Short mmCIF file of C-alpha atoms and ligand atoms in Angstrom, two decimals:
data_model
loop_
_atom_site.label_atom_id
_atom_site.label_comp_id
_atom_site.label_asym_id
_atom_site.label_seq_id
_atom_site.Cartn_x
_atom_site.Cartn_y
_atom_site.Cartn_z
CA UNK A 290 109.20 -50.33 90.61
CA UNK A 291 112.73 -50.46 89.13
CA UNK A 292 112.99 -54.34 88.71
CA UNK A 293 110.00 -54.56 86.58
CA UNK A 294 109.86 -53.63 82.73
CA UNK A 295 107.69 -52.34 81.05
CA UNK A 296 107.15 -51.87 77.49
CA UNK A 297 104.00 -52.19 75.23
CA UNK A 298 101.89 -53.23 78.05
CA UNK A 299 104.33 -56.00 78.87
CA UNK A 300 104.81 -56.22 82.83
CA UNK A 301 107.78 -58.55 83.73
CA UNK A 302 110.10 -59.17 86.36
CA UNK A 303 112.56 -62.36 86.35
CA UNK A 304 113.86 -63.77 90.16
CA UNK A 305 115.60 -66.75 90.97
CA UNK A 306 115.18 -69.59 93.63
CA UNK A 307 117.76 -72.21 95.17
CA UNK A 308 117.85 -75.96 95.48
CA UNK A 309 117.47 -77.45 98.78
CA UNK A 310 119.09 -81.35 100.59
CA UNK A 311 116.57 -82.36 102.95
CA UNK A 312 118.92 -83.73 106.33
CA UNK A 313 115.37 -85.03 107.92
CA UNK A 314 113.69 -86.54 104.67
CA UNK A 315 110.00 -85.67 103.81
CA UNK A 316 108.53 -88.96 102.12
CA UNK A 317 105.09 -89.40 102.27
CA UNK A 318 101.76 -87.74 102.10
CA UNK A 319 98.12 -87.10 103.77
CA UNK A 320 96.57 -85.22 101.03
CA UNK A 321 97.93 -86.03 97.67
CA UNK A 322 96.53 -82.47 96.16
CA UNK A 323 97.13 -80.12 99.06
CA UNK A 324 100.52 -81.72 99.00
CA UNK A 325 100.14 -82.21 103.16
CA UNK A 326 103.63 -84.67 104.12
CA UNK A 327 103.54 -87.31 107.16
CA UNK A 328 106.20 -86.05 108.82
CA UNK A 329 107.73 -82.64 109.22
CA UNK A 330 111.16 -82.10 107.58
CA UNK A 331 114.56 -80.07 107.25
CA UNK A 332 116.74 -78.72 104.59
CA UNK A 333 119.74 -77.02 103.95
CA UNK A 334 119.01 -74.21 101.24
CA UNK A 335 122.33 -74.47 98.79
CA UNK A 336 123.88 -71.56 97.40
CA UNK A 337 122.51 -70.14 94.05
CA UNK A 338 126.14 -69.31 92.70
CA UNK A 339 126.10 -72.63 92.11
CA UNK A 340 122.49 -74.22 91.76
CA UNK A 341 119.29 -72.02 90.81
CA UNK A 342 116.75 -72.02 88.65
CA UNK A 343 115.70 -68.38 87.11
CA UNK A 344 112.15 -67.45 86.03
CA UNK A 345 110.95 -64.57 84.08
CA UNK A 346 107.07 -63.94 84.55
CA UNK A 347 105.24 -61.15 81.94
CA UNK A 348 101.60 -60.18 82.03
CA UNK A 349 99.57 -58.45 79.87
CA UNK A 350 96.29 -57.36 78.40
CA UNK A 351 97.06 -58.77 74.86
CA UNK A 352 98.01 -62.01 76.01
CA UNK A 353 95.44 -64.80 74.62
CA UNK A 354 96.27 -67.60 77.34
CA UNK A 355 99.06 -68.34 80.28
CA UNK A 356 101.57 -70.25 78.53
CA UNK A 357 105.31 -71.66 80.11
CA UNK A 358 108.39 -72.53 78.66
CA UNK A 359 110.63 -75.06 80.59
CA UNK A 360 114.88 -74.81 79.72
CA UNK A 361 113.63 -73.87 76.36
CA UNK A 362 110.67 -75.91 75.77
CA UNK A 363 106.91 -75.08 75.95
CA UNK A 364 104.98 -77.02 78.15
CA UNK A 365 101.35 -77.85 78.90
CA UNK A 366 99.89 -75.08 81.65
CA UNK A 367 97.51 -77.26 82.55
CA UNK A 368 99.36 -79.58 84.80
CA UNK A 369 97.34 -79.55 88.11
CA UNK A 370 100.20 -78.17 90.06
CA UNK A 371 101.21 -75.24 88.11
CA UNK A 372 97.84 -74.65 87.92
CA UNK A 373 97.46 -75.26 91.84
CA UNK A 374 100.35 -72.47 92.22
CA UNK A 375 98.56 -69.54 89.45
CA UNK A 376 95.02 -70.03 91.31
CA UNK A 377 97.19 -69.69 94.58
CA UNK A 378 98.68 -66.81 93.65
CA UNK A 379 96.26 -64.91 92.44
CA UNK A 380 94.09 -65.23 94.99
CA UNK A 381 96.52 -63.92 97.61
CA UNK A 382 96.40 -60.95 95.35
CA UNK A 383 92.48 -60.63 95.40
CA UNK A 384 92.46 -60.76 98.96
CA UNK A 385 95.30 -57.85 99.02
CA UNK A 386 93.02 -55.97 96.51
CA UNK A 387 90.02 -55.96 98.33
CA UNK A 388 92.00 -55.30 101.94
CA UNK A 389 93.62 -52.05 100.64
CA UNK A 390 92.25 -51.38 97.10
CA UNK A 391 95.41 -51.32 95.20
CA UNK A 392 93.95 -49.67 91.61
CA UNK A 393 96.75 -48.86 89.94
CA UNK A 394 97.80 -52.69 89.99
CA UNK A 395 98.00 -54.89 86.95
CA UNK A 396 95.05 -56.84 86.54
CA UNK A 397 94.51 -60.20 87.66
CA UNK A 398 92.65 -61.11 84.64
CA UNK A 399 95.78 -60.77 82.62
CA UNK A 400 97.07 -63.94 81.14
CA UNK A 401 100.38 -64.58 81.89
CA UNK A 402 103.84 -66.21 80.49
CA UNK A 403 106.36 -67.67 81.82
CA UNK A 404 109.96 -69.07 80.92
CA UNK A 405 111.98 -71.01 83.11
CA UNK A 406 115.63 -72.24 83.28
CA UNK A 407 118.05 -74.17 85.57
CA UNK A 408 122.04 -73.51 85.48
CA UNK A 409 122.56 -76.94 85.88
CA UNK A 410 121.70 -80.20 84.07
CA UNK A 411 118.65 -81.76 84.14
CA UNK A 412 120.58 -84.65 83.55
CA UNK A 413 122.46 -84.18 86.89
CA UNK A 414 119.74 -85.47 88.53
CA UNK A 415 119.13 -83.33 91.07
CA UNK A 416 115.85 -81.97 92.72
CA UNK A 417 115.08 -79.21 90.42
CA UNK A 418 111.16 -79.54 91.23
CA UNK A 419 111.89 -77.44 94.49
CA UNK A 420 113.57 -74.96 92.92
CA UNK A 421 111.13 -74.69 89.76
CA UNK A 422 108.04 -74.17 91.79
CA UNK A 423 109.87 -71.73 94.42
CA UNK A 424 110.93 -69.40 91.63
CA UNK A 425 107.42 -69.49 89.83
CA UNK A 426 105.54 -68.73 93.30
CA UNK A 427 108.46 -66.02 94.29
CA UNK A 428 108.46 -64.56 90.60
CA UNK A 429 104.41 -64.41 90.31
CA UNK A 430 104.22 -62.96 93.90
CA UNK A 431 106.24 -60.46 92.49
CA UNK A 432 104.49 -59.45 89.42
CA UNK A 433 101.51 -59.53 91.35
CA UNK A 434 102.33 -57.92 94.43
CA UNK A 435 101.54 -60.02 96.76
CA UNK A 436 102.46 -61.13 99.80
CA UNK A 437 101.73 -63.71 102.86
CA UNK A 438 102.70 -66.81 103.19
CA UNK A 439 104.07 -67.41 99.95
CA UNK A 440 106.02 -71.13 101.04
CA UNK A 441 101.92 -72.23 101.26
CA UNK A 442 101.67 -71.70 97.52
CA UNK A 443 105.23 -73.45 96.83
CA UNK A 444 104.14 -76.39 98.76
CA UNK A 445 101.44 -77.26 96.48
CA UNK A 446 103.51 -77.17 93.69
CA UNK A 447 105.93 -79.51 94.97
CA UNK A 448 105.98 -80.18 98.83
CA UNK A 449 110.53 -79.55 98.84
CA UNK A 450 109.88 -76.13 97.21
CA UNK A 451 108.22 -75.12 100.24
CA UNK A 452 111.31 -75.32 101.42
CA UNK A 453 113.21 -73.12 99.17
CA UNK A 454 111.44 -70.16 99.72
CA UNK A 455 113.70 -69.41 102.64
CA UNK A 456 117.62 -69.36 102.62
CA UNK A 457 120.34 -71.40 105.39
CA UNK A 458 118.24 -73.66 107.33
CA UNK A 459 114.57 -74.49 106.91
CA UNK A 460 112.16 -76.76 108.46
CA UNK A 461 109.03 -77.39 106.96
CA UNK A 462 106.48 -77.88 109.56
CA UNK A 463 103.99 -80.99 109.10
CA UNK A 464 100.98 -79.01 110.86
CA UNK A 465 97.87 -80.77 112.06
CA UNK A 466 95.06 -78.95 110.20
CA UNK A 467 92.79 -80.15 107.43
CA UNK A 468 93.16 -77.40 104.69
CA UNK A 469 97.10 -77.15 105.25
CA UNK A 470 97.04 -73.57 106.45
CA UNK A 471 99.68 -74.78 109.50
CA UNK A 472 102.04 -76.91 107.19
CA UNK A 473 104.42 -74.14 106.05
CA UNK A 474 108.62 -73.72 105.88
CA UNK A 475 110.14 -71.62 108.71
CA UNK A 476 113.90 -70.46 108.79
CA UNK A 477 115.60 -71.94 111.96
CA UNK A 478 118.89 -70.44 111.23
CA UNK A 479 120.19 -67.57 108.26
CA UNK A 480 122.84 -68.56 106.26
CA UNK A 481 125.20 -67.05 107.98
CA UNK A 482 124.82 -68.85 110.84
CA UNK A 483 127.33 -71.57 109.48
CA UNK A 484 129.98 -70.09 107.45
CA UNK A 485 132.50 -73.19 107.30
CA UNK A 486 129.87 -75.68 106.34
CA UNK A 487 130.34 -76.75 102.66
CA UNK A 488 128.59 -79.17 100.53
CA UNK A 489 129.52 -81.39 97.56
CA UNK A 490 127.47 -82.93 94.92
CA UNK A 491 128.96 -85.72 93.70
CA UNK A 492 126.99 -86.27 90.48
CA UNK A 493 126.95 -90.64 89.58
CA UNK A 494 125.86 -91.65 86.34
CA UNK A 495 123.01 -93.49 86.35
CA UNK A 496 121.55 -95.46 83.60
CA UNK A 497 118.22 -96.51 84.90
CA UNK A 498 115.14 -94.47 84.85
CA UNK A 499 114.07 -93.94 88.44
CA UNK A 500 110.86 -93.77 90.24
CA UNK A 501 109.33 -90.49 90.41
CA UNK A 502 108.82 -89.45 94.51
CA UNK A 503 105.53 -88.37 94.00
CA UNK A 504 104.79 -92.07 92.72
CA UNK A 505 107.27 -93.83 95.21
CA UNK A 506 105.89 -91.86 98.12
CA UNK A 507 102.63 -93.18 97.23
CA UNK A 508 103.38 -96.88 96.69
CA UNK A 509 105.67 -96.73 100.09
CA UNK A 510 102.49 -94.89 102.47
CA UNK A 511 100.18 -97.83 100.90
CA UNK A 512 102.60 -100.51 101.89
CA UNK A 513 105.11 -99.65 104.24
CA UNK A 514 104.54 -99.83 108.41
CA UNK A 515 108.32 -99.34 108.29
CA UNK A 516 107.67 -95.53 107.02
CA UNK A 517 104.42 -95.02 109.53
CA UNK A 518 106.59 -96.25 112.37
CA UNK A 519 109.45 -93.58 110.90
CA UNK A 520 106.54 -90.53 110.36
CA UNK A 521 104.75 -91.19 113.65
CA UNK A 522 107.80 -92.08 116.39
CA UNK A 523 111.16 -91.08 114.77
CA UNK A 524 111.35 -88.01 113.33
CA UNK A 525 109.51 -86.21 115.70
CA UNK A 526 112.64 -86.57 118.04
CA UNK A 527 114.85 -86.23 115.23
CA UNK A 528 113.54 -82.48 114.15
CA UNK A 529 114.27 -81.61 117.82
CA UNK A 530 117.69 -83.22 117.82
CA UNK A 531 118.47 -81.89 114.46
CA UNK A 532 117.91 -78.28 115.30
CA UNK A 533 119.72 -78.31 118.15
CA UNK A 534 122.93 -79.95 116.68
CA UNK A 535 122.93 -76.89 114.02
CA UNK A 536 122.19 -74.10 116.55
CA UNK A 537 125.08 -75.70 118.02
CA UNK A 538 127.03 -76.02 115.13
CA UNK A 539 127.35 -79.61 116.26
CA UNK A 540 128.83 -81.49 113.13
CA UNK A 541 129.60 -84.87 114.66
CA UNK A 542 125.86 -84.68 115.64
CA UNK A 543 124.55 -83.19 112.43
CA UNK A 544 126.38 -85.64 110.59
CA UNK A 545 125.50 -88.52 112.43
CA UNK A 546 121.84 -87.99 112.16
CA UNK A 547 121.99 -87.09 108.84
CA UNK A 548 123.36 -89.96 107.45
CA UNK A 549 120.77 -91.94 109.74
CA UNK A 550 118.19 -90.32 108.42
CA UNK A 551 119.15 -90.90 104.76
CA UNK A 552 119.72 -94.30 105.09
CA UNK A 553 116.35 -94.84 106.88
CA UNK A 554 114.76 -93.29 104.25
CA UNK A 555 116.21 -95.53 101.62
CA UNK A 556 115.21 -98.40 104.18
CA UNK A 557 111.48 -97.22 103.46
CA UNK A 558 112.16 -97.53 99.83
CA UNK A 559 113.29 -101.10 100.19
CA UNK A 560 110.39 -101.87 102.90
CA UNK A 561 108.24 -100.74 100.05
CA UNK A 562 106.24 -103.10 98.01
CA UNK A 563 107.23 -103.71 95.65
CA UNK A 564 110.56 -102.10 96.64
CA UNK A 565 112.14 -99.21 95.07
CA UNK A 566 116.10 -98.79 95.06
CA UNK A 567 117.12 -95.84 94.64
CA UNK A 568 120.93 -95.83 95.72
CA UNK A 569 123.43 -97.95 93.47
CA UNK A 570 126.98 -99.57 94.11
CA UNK A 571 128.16 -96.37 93.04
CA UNK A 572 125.85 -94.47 96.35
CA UNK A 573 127.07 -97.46 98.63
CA UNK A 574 130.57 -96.98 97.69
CA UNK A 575 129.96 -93.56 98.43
CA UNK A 576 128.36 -94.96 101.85
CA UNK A 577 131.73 -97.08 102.89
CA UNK A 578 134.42 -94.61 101.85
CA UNK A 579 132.20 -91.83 104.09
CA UNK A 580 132.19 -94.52 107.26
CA UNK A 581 136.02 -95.73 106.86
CA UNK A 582 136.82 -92.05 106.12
CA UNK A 583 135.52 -90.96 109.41
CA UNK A 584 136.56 -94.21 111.18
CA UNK A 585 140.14 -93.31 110.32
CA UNK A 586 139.83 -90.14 112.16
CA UNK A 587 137.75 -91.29 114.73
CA UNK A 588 135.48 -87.96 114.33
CA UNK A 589 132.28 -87.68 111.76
CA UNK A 590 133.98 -84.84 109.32
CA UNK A 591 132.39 -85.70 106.28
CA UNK A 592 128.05 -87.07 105.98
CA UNK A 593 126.12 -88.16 102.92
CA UNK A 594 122.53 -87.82 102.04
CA UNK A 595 120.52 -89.12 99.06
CA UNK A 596 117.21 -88.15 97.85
CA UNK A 597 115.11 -90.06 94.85
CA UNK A 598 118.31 -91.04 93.19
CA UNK A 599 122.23 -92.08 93.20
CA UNK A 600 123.65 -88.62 93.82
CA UNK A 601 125.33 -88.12 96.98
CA UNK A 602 125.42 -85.00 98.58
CA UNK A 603 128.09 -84.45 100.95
CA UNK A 604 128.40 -81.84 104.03
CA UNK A 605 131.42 -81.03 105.82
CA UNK A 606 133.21 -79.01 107.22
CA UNK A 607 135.79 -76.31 104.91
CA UNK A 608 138.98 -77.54 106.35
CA UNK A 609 138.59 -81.20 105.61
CA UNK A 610 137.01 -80.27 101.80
CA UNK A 611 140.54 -80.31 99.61
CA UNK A 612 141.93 -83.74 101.53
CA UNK A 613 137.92 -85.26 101.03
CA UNK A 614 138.29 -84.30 97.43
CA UNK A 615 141.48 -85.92 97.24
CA UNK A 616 140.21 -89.48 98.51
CA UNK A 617 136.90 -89.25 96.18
CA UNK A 618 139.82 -88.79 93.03
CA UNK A 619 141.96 -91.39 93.87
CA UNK A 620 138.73 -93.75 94.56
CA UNK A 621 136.67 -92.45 91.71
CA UNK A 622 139.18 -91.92 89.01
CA UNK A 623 137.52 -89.18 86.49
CA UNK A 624 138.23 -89.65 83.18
CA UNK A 625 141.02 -87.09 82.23
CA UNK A 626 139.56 -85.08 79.09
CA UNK A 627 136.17 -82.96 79.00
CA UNK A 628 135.51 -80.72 81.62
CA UNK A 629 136.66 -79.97 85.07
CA UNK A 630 135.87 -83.04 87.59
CA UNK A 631 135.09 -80.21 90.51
CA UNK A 632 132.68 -77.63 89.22
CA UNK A 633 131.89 -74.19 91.63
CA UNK A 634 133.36 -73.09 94.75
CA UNK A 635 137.24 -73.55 94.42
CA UNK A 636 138.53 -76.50 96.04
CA UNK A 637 142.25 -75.71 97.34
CA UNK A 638 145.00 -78.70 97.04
CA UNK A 639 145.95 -81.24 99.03
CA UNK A 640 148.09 -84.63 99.49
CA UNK A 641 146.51 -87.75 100.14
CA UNK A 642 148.81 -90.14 102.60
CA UNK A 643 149.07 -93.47 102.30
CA UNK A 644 148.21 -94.09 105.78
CA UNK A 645 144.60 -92.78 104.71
CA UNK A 646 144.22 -94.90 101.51
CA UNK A 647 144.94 -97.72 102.76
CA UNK A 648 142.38 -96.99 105.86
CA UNK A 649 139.69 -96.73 103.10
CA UNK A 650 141.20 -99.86 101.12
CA UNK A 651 137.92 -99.88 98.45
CA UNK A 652 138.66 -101.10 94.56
CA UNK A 653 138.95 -97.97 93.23
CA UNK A 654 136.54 -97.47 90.47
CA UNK A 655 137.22 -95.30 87.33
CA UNK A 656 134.53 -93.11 86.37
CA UNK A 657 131.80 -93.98 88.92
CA UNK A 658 131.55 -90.27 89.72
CA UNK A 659 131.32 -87.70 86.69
CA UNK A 660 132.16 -84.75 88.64
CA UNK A 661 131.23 -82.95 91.84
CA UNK A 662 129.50 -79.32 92.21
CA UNK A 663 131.40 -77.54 95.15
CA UNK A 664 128.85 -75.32 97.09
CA UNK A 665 127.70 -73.77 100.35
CA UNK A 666 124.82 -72.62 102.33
CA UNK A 667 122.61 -69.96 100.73
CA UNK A 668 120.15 -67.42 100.47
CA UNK A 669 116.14 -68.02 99.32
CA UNK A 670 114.82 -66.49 96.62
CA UNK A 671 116.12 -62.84 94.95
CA UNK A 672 114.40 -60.34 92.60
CA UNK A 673 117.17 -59.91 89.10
CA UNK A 674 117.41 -56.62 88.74
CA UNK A 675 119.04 -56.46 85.37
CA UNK A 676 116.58 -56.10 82.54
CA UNK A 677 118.98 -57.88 80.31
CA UNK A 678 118.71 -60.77 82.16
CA UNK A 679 114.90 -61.07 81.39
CA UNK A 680 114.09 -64.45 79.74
CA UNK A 681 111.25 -63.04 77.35
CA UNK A 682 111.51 -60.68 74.90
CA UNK A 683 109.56 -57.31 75.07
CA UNK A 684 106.70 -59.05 73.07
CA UNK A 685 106.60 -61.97 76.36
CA UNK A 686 108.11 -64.97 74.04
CA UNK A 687 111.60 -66.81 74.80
CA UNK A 688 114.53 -64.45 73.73
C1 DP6 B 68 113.49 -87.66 98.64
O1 DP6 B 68 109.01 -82.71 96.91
O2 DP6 B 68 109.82 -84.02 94.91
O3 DP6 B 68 113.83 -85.41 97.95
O4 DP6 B 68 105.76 -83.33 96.91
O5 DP6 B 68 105.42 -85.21 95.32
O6 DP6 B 68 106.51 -83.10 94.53
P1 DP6 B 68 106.27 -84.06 95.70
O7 DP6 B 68 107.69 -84.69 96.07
P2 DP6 B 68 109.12 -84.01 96.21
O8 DP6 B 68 109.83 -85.09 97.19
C2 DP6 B 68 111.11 -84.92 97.68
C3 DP6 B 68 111.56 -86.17 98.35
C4 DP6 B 68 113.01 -86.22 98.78
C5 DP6 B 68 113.17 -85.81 100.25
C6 DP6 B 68 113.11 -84.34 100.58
O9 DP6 B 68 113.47 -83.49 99.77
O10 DP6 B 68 112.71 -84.06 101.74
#
């Protein structure tokens, strides 16, 4: 196997795994272990270019325990979920032993380690649970040699990461059954499918420690009819509606029910109890310049979505992305020295008429946004094939 290394009984192999923006939210659960949702939900998988997390797994005989190391920091392997993912894992690879007797294999009673980055700030606030437990289910799979339906495992590390074990667009079915063998991630369309659709993050600063979703899912199923109503008679029709508007490439319909669905979820939140806000004025400035931006055109070009925090991620389309970034600049004034205020995918110029600022008419507010992470649609998860770019050392510790 070229992608694995080798050396003093050392078996590695490093892969990496993308984020994902759920357009359909999943918020909510059955089975708090099994990780089984409500309601079945839909993502777009972002490109890795931009957003990934990379993962280097290495087993071997002289290991004493499994140990992990998180953007440079070891971390207790006993947390239930990584733990839920190793057992997993390994035994999808028992069954594959026994089925075709595989003896030249490593062994599965090898301990193993494993060391874990993002390219992106923690501090940015995004998701990085999906991507974390897609790349340590894709990366052990690998080392192992297994196969099956790996976006099972994912899901009980984090239910999103099931997710991001496919590329483009991905729907992760609720399913019906007890032990969670239905409630898997499908692939409705590649990434190809949608070339011109972009999407920006536009990273707020937030001050406030937020409530964790595994938490705030909890508190909302206990308390909320507003999210049974949602789970049991809206997004049912939604899913349907949603994959139709992107086989379509329908963006006046994608966007519409994506921002619908965003802002029901955060309607959840508040019908919690007690209620958790996650969006600030910052997120509902956002929400008005989106709305009076579209207004002004009469046409939905540009849709938000927020998850457990006040990030907004926007889709649209690639013709209207220079002009969009224009109006969130003159709105959001960044603060002229440090970094760039649009990070990734190059964002061509544009002029911004007055016609169209005074449309929007907001207070423009200096700083609100730190800066924005240009991106696209993506692939799942990849296999590194550069040894270099292993995150352990020959003896299996952090380089
Ligand atoms: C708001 O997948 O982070 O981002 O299953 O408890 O790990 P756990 O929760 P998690 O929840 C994600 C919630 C969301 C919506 C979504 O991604 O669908």
């Amino acid at each position: 196997n070229m992608q694995e290394t080798s050396s003093q009984d050392v078996t590695m192999i490093t892969c990496t795994a993308p984020v994902n923006i759920a357009v359909i939210k999943y918020w909510g659960k059955r089975h708090e272990e099994l990780i089984l949702p409500i309601n079945s939900s839909l993502s777009v998988t972002l490109h890795q270019d931009q957003l990934k997390t990379t993962t280097t797994v290495a087993c071997s005989r002289h290991f004493q325990e499994d140990r992990i190391w998180l953007n440079g920091k070891e971390e207790d392997i006993n947390q239930p979920r990584i733990q839920s993912c190793l057992r997993e894992i390994r035994r999808l690879a028992r069954k594959r032993r026994s089925d075709e007797d595989l003896s030249n294999d490593i062994s599965l009673a090898h301990r193993v380690h494993i060391c874990s980055v993002n390219n992106f700030p923690t501090a940015a606030g995004l998701a990085s649970s999906a991507a974390g437990y897609a790349c340590l289910v894709y990366s052990l799979s690998r080392l192992f040699g297994v196969d099956g339906e790996l976006s099972l495992v994912a899901r009980q590390g984090s239910g999103s990461a099931c997710r991001s074990m496919y590329g483009g667009f991905v729907q992760w079915k609720m399913g019906e059954r007890q032990d969670g063998k239905d409630s898997l991630a499908e692939q409705v369309e590649p990434e190809s499918h949608w070339p011109e659709l972009r999407v920006l993050v536009l990273v707020v600063s937030a001050e406030r420690k937020l409530v964790g979703s595994t938490s705030g899912m909890q508190t909302s199923v206990k308390t909320s009819k507003l999210l049974k109503h949602r789970a049991d008679c809206v997004v049912p029709g939604r899913m349907e509606e949603m994959i139709s508007a992107i086989q379509r490439r329908d963006f006046a319909a994608f966007g519409e029910l994506t921002m619908k669905d965003s802002n029901q979820f955060h309607a959840t939140c508040l019908d919690t109890y007690p209620p958790i806000f996650y969006l600030n004025d910052i997120s509902q400035k956002v929400i008005s310049l989106v709305h009076r931006y579209n207004q002004h055109y009469q046409d939905t070009r540009v849709t938000y979505t927020f998850d457990a925090g006040p990030n907004a991620v926007i889709y649209t389309l690639e013709d209207h992305v220079p002009e969009f970034i224009q109006v969130v600049r003159y709105f959001f004034p960044p603060e002229t020295n440090g970094g760039e205020f649009v990070k990734g995918l190059p964002v061509g110029p544009a002029s911004l008429s007055e016609d169209l600022k005074t449309a929007i008419g907001l207070e423009p507010v200096p700083k609100g946004i730190s800066y924005i992470i240009s991106t696209k649609v993506g692939p799942g998860p990849c296999v590194v094939e550069d040894p270099k770019l292993h995150l352990l050392n020959p003896e299996g510790l952090p380089k």
